[in-house]
Amino acid sequence: MAMRTATTPDYPVAILGAGFAGLGLAIRLKQQGRHDFVVLERASDVGGTWRENTYPGCQCDIPSALYSFSFAPNPNWTRLFPLQEEIWDYLRDCADRYGIRPHIRFDSEVTGADWDDERGFWRLTTSQGEITARVVVTGQGGLSEPAPPDIPGVDSFAGTMFHSAHWDHDHDLRGERIAVIGTGASAIQFIPYVQPEAAKLTLFQRTPPWIMPHPDRPMRPFERRLFRRLPVLQKLLRGAIYTFFESRVLPFTKKPDLMKAGERIALKHMREQIPHDPELRAKLTPGYRMGCKRILMSNTYYKALAQPNADVVTEPIAEIRPNAIVTADGVEHEVDTIIFGTGFKVADGMAQMGVTGRDGVKLVDAWKDGPEALLGTTVAGFPNLFMIVGPNTGLGHSSMVFMVESQINYVLDAMRTVDASRAVAIDTRQDSQDAYNADLQRRLGKTVWSTGGCASWYLDENGRNRTLWPGYTFSFRRRTKAIDPAHHELIA
Ligand code: NAP
């Protein structure tokens, strides 16, 4: 145990972000009778990604019974798969119900975090001044910074442009020539709403996604009444959905060939939705193994693209001019509005924020070969810093809320361990972190995300997956139940 001189920081715990991760931890702390934390939120309300993304059709592709906190079930979901507004309402309600709002400093963006080795706490630089905290837990999520494409001439466009995560609700799309760039989870949800409004919709597709039929449906009033009266029934539904999703782990992680069964269902779905246009079907047929990119679900996307006012362009974009998008074949596609469904900057947002740990080491340098952590939560040399939804905790098959709750258990146990040993901080051993990541990368090499023959935001520029957890979520839950003292050092 190394010795340090400790003084008192402003807060024992600072939580960054008031989305699922930050609110979840805040609620659990409250439930344990702890009221000594602050939540720093850059926006003026809670909700994270579910506050930011308001594009038409925005919906979670995980059923509501599982995409919610286990400790805060909601019998009132109106659909099997929750809509954005409803998830945002749920999170606002959780913040109120558990008395979290008084702990939140809104409009408080954290731009830097420096570990003060002398005093044994973190100095956070925020838009509202410095705050010191013994423990810092980040919950900013992996997908909060939109990534508009770096296309030549994009700034010269004279019409309207916006990203799916910053939808311009004041802009009237009716009767316009609209271009959409991107065919990911966001785009396939808003395209069916945009197409009927447009005089012409031109979709610029780089890679077609695999799309399955969507099993969404409204929750019936009697089902909601039953969930209110007998909460155990909703728990059973949650358990059944969880088990079904875990049964899909094998094809993703070890036996990608099993995905062929899903591919057959998706191709049949496409044929049913676009029965009369083989040319369009050919454009929309993926050339890589299902699962390599996120598997999407929609009953309306293909139908929208089959309408006479819709066109799918697969020729790469060469440049954008004031009134048009020009493709590599020289064709000028005149448009009034461009909507970017081009996704987010991922993975190392934390490092870019400017985090300095022990001995002045910057996280951006510690992560020069890519973001790595122990169990996606702690990084060697950065004591008392915990990341919820850190490296390799993402999922291709189930609910992130489950992973968030696992990491919350881990953080709470780490805090308990520090308190019980009268230490000031806990750090991670570099050799433990290295061994953990070597094993993780070995396992990831066999997954569909590496072998499936696609490029995706899951992989970094060296082709290494820094995003996803390659296994069952219950094994992550087991490993994050308690911290393993062998992998950590206590600082007194
Ligand atoms: P995304 O999955 O990263 O998709 C971005 C799309 O833009 C891709 O089709 C990509 O093509 C295309 N693109 C990017 N740059 C381009 C360029 N320069 N020229 C042409 N095309 C370009 O982004 P997203 O749809 O916003 O989704 C991101 C993630 O958010 C999802 O994977 C999911 O985890 C989450 N999400 C979840 C839900 C949900 O229902 N739970 C809904 C929305 C989003 P390539 O494929 O060729 O790269």
mmCIF file with all atom_site columns, N, CA and C in Angstrom, residues 359-403:
data_model
loop_
_atom_site.group_PDB
_atom_site.id
_atom_site.type_symbol
_atom_site.label_atom_id
_atom_site.label_alt_id
_atom_site.label_comp_id
_atom_site.label_asym_id
_atom_site.label_entity_id
_atom_site.label_seq_id
_atom_site.pdbx_PDB_ins_code
_atom_site.Cartn_x
_atom_site.Cartn_y
_atom_site.Cartn_z
_atom_site.occupancy
_atom_site.B_iso_or_equiv
_atom_site.pdbx_formal_charge
_atom_site.auth_seq_id
_atom_site.auth_comp_id
_atom_site.auth_asym_id
_atom_site.auth_atom_id
_atom_site.pdbx_PDB_model_num
ATOM 1   N N  . ASP A 1 359 ? 1.535   10.516 -12.012 1.00 0.00 ? 359 ASP A N  1
ATOM 2   C CA . ASP A 1 359 ? 2.810   10.906 -12.635 1.00 0.00 ? 359 ASP A CA 1
ATOM 3   C C  . ASP A 1 359 ? 2.608   11.710 -13.922 1.00 0.00 ? 359 ASP A C  1
ATOM 4   N N  . GLY A 1 360 ? 1.509   12.423 -14.007 1.00 0.00 ? 360 GLY A N  1
ATOM 5   C CA . GLY A 1 360 ? 1.271   13.294 -15.163 1.00 0.00 ? 360 GLY A CA 1
ATOM 6   C C  . GLY A 1 360 ? 0.982   12.568 -16.464 1.00 0.00 ? 360 GLY A C  1
ATOM 7   N N  . VAL A 1 361 ? 0.683   11.261 -16.385 1.00 0.00 ? 361 VAL A N  1
ATOM 8   C CA . VAL A 1 361 ? 0.412   10.508 -17.621 1.00 0.00 ? 361 VAL A CA 1
ATOM 9   C C  . VAL A 1 361 ? -0.974  10.873 -18.156 1.00 0.00 ? 361 VAL A C  1
ATOM 10  N N  . LYS A 1 362 ? -1.010  11.192 -19.439 1.00 0.00 ? 362 LYS A N  1
ATOM 11  C CA . LYS A 1 362 ? -2.297  11.564 -20.043 1.00 0.00 ? 362 LYS A CA 1
ATOM 12  C C  . LYS A 1 362 ? -2.990  10.307 -20.595 1.00 0.00 ? 362 LYS A C  1
ATOM 13  N N  . LEU A 1 363 ? -4.295  10.301 -20.442 1.00 0.00 ? 363 LEU A N  1
ATOM 14  C CA . LEU A 1 363 ? -5.046  9.136  -20.937 1.00 0.00 ? 363 LEU A CA 1
ATOM 15  C C  . LEU A 1 363 ? -4.865  8.994  -22.444 1.00 0.00 ? 363 LEU A C  1
ATOM 16  N N  . VAL A 1 364 ? -4.779  10.116 -23.128 1.00 0.00 ? 364 VAL A N  1
ATOM 17  C CA . VAL A 1 364 ? -4.626  10.061 -24.583 1.00 0.00 ? 364 VAL A CA 1
ATOM 18  C C  . VAL A 1 364 ? -3.310  9.349  -24.958 1.00 0.00 ? 364 VAL A C  1
ATOM 19  N N  . ASP A 1 365 ? -2.278  9.470  -24.086 1.00 0.00 ? 365 ASP A N  1
ATOM 20  C CA . ASP A 1 365 ? -1.014  8.760  -24.350 1.00 0.00 ? 365 ASP A CA 1
ATOM 21  C C  . ASP A 1 365 ? -1.122  7.296  -23.913 1.00 0.00 ? 365 ASP A C  1
ATOM 22  N N  . ALA A 1 366 ? -1.745  7.072  -22.750 1.00 0.00 ? 366 ALA A N  1
ATOM 23  C CA . ALA A 1 366 ? -1.922  5.687  -22.296 1.00 0.00 ? 366 ALA A CA 1
ATOM 24  C C  . ALA A 1 366 ? -2.727  4.886  -23.332 1.00 0.00 ? 366 ALA A C  1
ATOM 25  N N  . TRP A 1 367 ? -3.576  5.589  -24.056 1.00 0.00 ? 367 TRP A N  1
ATOM 26  C CA . TRP A 1 367 ? -4.447  4.947  -25.049 1.00 0.00 ? 367 TRP A CA 1
ATOM 27  C C  . TRP A 1 367 ? -3.961  5.186  -26.485 1.00 0.00 ? 367 TRP A C  1
ATOM 28  N N  . LYS A 1 368 ? -2.664  5.454  -26.660 1.00 0.00 ? 368 LYS A N  1
ATOM 29  C CA . LYS A 1 368 ? -2.208  5.804  -28.023 1.00 0.00 ? 368 LYS A CA 1
ATOM 30  C C  . LYS A 1 368 ? -2.422  4.646  -29.004 1.00 0.00 ? 368 LYS A C  1
ATOM 31  N N  . ASP A 1 369 ? -2.419  3.394  -28.481 1.00 0.00 ? 369 ASP A N  1
ATOM 32  C CA . ASP A 1 369 ? -2.682  2.255  -29.373 1.00 0.00 ? 369 ASP A CA 1
ATOM 33  C C  . ASP A 1 369 ? -4.148  1.832  -29.344 1.00 0.00 ? 369 ASP A C  1
ATOM 34  N N  . GLY A 1 370 ? -4.995  2.621  -28.690 1.00 0.00 ? 370 GLY A N  1
ATOM 35  C CA . GLY A 1 370 ? -6.416  2.289  -28.594 1.00 0.00 ? 370 GLY A CA 1
ATOM 36  C C  . GLY A 1 370 ? -6.851  2.202  -27.148 1.00 0.00 ? 370 GLY A C  1
ATOM 37  N N  . PRO A 1 371 ? -8.135  2.483  -26.884 1.00 0.00 ? 371 PRO A N  1
ATOM 38  C CA . PRO A 1 371 ? -8.634  2.472  -25.509 1.00 0.00 ? 371 PRO A CA 1
ATOM 39  C C  . PRO A 1 371 ? -8.650  1.062  -24.911 1.00 0.00 ? 371 PRO A C  1
ATOM 40  N N  . GLU A 1 372 ? -8.064  0.927  -23.704 1.00 0.00 ? 372 GLU A N  1
ATOM 41  C CA . GLU A 1 372 ? -8.081  -0.360 -23.001 1.00 0.00 ? 372 GLU A CA 1
ATOM 42  C C  . GLU A 1 372 ? -8.359  -0.105 -21.530 1.00 0.00 ? 372 GLU A C  1
ATOM 43  N N  . ALA A 1 373 ? -9.097  -1.027 -20.915 1.00 0.00 ? 373 ALA A N  1
ATOM 44  C CA . ALA A 1 373 ? -9.395  -0.898 -19.493 1.00 0.00 ? 373 ALA A CA 1
ATOM 45  C C  . ALA A 1 373 ? -9.490  -2.295 -18.897 1.00 0.00 ? 373 ALA A C  1
ATOM 46  N N  . LEU A 1 374 ? -9.621  -2.378 -17.590 1.00 0.00 ? 374 LEU A N  1
ATOM 47  C CA . LEU A 1 374 ? -9.896  -3.669 -16.965 1.00 0.00 ? 374 LEU A CA 1
ATOM 48  C C  . LEU A 1 374 ? -11.407 -3.759 -16.786 1.00 0.00 ? 374 LEU A C  1
ATOM 49  N N  . LEU A 1 375 ? -11.994 -4.793 -17.341 1.00 0.00 ? 375 LEU A N  1
ATOM 50  C CA . LEU A 1 375 ? -13.444 -4.974 -17.337 1.00 0.00 ? 375 LEU A CA 1
ATOM 51  C C  . LEU A 1 375 ? -14.177 -3.718 -17.817 1.00 0.00 ? 375 LEU A C  1
ATOM 52  N N  . GLY A 1 376 ? -13.541 -3.023 -18.740 1.00 0.00 ? 376 GLY A N  1
ATOM 53  C CA . GLY A 1 376 ? -14.150 -1.842 -19.350 1.00 0.00 ? 376 GLY A CA 1
ATOM 54  C C  . GLY A 1 376 ? -14.399 -0.706 -18.381 1.00 0.00 ? 376 GLY A C  1
ATOM 55  N N  . THR A 1 377 ? -13.809 -0.783 -17.190 1.00 0.00 ? 377 THR A N  1
ATOM 56  C CA . THR A 1 377 ? -14.189 0.174  -16.148 1.00 0.00 ? 377 THR A CA 1
ATOM 57  C C  . THR A 1 377 ? -13.021 0.973  -15.582 1.00 0.00 ? 377 THR A C  1
ATOM 58  N N  . THR A 1 378 ? -11.873 0.330  -15.334 1.00 0.00 ? 378 THR A N  1
ATOM 59  C CA . THR A 1 378 ? -10.761 1.059  -14.712 1.00 0.00 ? 378 THR A CA 1
ATOM 60  C C  . THR A 1 378 ? -9.526  0.983  -15.612 1.00 0.00 ? 378 THR A C  1
ATOM 61  N N  . VAL A 1 379 ? -8.658  1.999  -15.495 1.00 0.00 ? 379 VAL A N  1
ATOM 62  C CA . VAL A 1 379 ? -7.450  2.065  -16.318 1.00 0.00 ? 379 VAL A CA 1
ATOM 63  C C  . VAL A 1 379 ? -6.240  2.230  -15.396 1.00 0.00 ? 379 VAL A C  1
ATOM 64  N N  . ALA A 1 380 ? -5.214  1.417  -15.601 1.00 0.00 ? 380 ALA A N  1
ATOM 65  C CA . ALA A 1 380 ? -4.008  1.487  -14.765 1.00 0.00 ? 380 ALA A CA 1
ATOM 66  C C  . ALA A 1 380 ? -3.400  2.888  -14.831 1.00 0.00 ? 380 ALA A C  1
ATOM 67  N N  . GLY A 1 381 ? -3.080  3.437  -13.670 1.00 0.00 ? 381 GLY A N  1
ATOM 68  C CA . GLY A 1 381 ? -2.469  4.773  -13.609 1.00 0.00 ? 381 GLY A CA 1
ATOM 69  C C  . GLY A 1 381 ? -3.500  5.884  -13.430 1.00 0.00 ? 381 GLY A C  1
ATOM 70  N N  . PHE A 1 382 ? -4.779  5.516  -13.378 1.00 0.00 ? 382 PHE A N  1
ATOM 71  C CA . PHE A 1 382 ? -5.846  6.516  -13.229 1.00 0.00 ? 382 PHE A CA 1
ATOM 72  C C  . PHE A 1 382 ? -6.713  6.115  -12.024 1.00 0.00 ? 382 PHE A C  1
ATOM 73  N N  . PRO A 1 383 ? -6.198  6.370  -10.810 1.00 0.00 ? 383 PRO A N  1
ATOM 74  C CA . PRO A 1 383 ? -6.878  5.872  -9.608  1.00 0.00 ? 383 PRO A CA 1
ATOM 75  C C  . PRO A 1 383 ? -8.265  6.506  -9.435  1.00 0.00 ? 383 PRO A C  1
ATOM 76  N N  . ASN A 1 384 ? -9.136  5.747  -8.856  1.00 0.00 ? 384 ASN A N  1
ATOM 77  C CA . ASN A 1 384 ? -10.492 6.240  -8.522  1.00 0.00 ? 384 ASN A CA 1
ATOM 78  C C  . ASN A 1 384 ? -11.235 6.810  -9.727  1.00 0.00 ? 384 ASN A C  1
ATOM 79  N N  . LEU A 1 385 ? -10.851 6.375  -10.910 1.00 0.00 ? 385 LEU A N  1
ATOM 80  C CA . LEU A 1 385 ? -11.592 6.781  -12.112 1.00 0.00 ? 385 LEU A CA 1
ATOM 81  C C  . LEU A 1 385 ? -12.295 5.537  -12.650 1.00 0.00 ? 385 LEU A C  1
ATOM 82  N N  . PHE A 1 386 ? -13.588 5.636  -12.779 1.00 0.00 ? 386 PHE A N  1
ATOM 83  C CA . PHE A 1 386 ? -14.375 4.497  -13.247 1.00 0.00 ? 386 PHE A CA 1
ATOM 84  C C  . PHE A 1 386 ? -15.182 4.925  -14.462 1.00 0.00 ? 386 PHE A C  1
ATOM 85  N N  . MET A 1 387 ? -15.167 4.065  -15.486 1.00 0.00 ? 387 MET A N  1
ATOM 86  C CA . MET A 1 387 ? -15.915 4.393  -16.702 1.00 0.00 ? 387 MET A CA 1
ATOM 87  C C  . MET A 1 387 ? -17.077 3.426  -16.852 1.00 0.00 ? 387 MET A C  1
ATOM 88  N N  . ILE A 1 388 ? -18.274 3.964  -16.874 1.00 0.00 ? 388 ILE A N  1
ATOM 89  C CA . ILE A 1 388 ? -19.413 3.100  -17.186 1.00 0.00 ? 388 ILE A CA 1
ATOM 90  C C  . ILE A 1 388 ? -19.628 3.209  -18.692 1.00 0.00 ? 388 ILE A C  1
ATOM 91  N N  . VAL A 1 389 ? -19.786 2.038  -19.336 1.00 0.00 ? 389 VAL A N  1
ATOM 92  C CA . VAL A 1 389 ? -19.772 1.953  -20.801 1.00 0.00 ? 389 VAL A CA 1
ATOM 93  C C  . VAL A 1 389 ? -18.385 2.350  -21.331 1.00 0.00 ? 389 VAL A C  1
ATOM 94  N N  . GLY A 1 390 ? -17.344 1.815  -20.692 1.00 0.00 ? 390 GLY A N  1
ATOM 95  C CA . GLY A 1 390 ? -15.983 2.012  -21.156 1.00 0.00 ? 390 GLY A CA 1
ATOM 96  C C  . GLY A 1 390 ? -15.649 1.039  -22.282 1.00 0.00 ? 390 GLY A C  1
ATOM 97  N N  . PRO A 1 391 ? -14.347 0.922  -22.626 1.00 0.00 ? 391 PRO A N  1
ATOM 98  C CA . PRO A 1 391 ? -13.947 0.074  -23.758 1.00 0.00 ? 391 PRO A CA 1
ATOM 99  C C  . PRO A 1 391 ? -14.455 -1.372 -23.634 1.00 0.00 ? 391 PRO A C  1
ATOM 100 N N  . ASN A 1 392 ? -14.906 -1.918 -24.741 1.00 0.00 ? 392 ASN A N  1
ATOM 101 C CA . ASN A 1 392 ? -15.342 -3.326 -24.815 1.00 0.00 ? 392 ASN A CA 1
ATOM 102 C C  . ASN A 1 392 ? -16.429 -3.705 -23.818 1.00 0.00 ? 392 ASN A C  1
ATOM 103 N N  . THR A 1 393 ? -17.375 -2.791 -23.638 1.00 0.00 ? 393 THR A N  1
ATOM 104 C CA . THR A 1 393 ? -18.550 -3.162 -22.838 1.00 0.00 ? 393 THR A CA 1
ATOM 105 C C  . THR A 1 393 ? -19.831 -3.047 -23.666 1.00 0.00 ? 393 THR A C  1
ATOM 106 N N  . GLY A 1 394 ? -19.671 -2.697 -24.949 1.00 0.00 ? 394 GLY A N  1
ATOM 107 C CA . GLY A 1 394 ? -20.849 -2.591 -25.808 1.00 0.00 ? 394 GLY A CA 1
ATOM 108 C C  . GLY A 1 394 ? -21.382 -3.974 -26.177 1.00 0.00 ? 394 GLY A C  1
ATOM 109 N N  . LEU A 1 395 ? -22.601 -4.001 -26.705 1.00 0.00 ? 395 LEU A N  1
ATOM 110 C CA . LEU A 1 395 ? -23.227 -5.281 -27.045 1.00 0.00 ? 395 LEU A CA 1
ATOM 111 C C  . LEU A 1 395 ? -23.778 -5.262 -28.463 1.00 0.00 ? 395 LEU A C  1
ATOM 112 N N  . GLY A 1 396 ? -23.714 -6.410 -29.109 1.00 0.00 ? 396 GLY A N  1
ATOM 113 C CA . GLY A 1 396 ? -24.371 -6.542 -30.408 1.00 0.00 ? 396 GLY A CA 1
ATOM 114 C C  . GLY A 1 396 ? -25.676 -7.291 -30.271 1.00 0.00 ? 396 GLY A C  1
ATOM 115 N N  . HIS A 1 397 ? -25.973 -7.812 -29.065 1.00 0.00 ? 397 HIS A N  1
ATOM 116 C CA . HIS A 1 397 ? -27.105 -8.733 -28.988 1.00 0.00 ? 397 HIS A CA 1
ATOM 117 C C  . HIS A 1 397 ? -28.106 -8.458 -27.878 1.00 0.00 ? 397 HIS A C  1
ATOM 118 N N  . SER A 1 398 ? -27.790 -7.558 -26.937 1.00 0.00 ? 398 SER A N  1
ATOM 119 C CA . SER A 1 398 ? -28.738 -7.409 -25.825 1.00 0.00 ? 398 SER A CA 1
ATOM 120 C C  . SER A 1 398 ? -28.713 -5.993 -25.273 1.00 0.00 ? 398 SER A C  1
ATOM 121 N N  . SER A 1 399 ? -29.277 -5.815 -24.079 1.00 0.00 ? 399 SER A N  1
ATOM 122 C CA . SER A 1 399 ? -29.527 -4.473 -23.535 1.00 0.00 ? 399 SER A CA 1
ATOM 123 C C  . SER A 1 399 ? -28.306 -3.887 -22.840 1.00 0.00 ? 399 SER A C  1
ATOM 124 N N  . MET A 1 400 ? -27.939 -2.662 -23.238 1.00 0.00 ? 400 MET A N  1
ATOM 125 C CA . MET A 1 400 ? -26.828 -1.974 -22.584 1.00 0.00 ? 400 MET A CA 1
ATOM 126 C C  . MET A 1 400 ? -27.145 -1.668 -21.118 1.00 0.00 ? 400 MET A C  1
ATOM 127 N N  . VAL A 1 401 ? -28.430 -1.586 -20.798 1.00 0.00 ? 401 VAL A N  1
ATOM 128 C CA . VAL A 1 401 ? -28.774 -1.261 -19.408 1.00 0.00 ? 401 VAL A CA 1
ATOM 129 C C  . VAL A 1 401 ? -28.275 -2.377 -18.481 1.00 0.00 ? 401 VAL A C  1
ATOM 130 N N  . PHE A 1 402 ? -28.277 -3.602 -18.970 1.00 0.00 ? 402 PHE A N  1
ATOM 131 C CA . PHE A 1 402 ? -27.765 -4.726 -18.182 1.00 0.00 ? 402 PHE A CA 1
ATOM 132 C C  . PHE A 1 402 ? -26.270 -4.536 -17.914 1.00 0.00 ? 402 PHE A C  1
ATOM 133 N N  . MET A 1 403 ? -25.529 -4.127 -18.946 1.00 0.00 ? 403 MET A N  1
ATOM 134 C CA . MET A 1 403 ? -24.080 -3.901 -18.784 1.00 0.00 ? 403 MET A CA 1
ATOM 135 C C  . MET A 1 403 ? -23.830 -2.732 -17.832 1.00 0.00 ? 403 MET A C  1
#
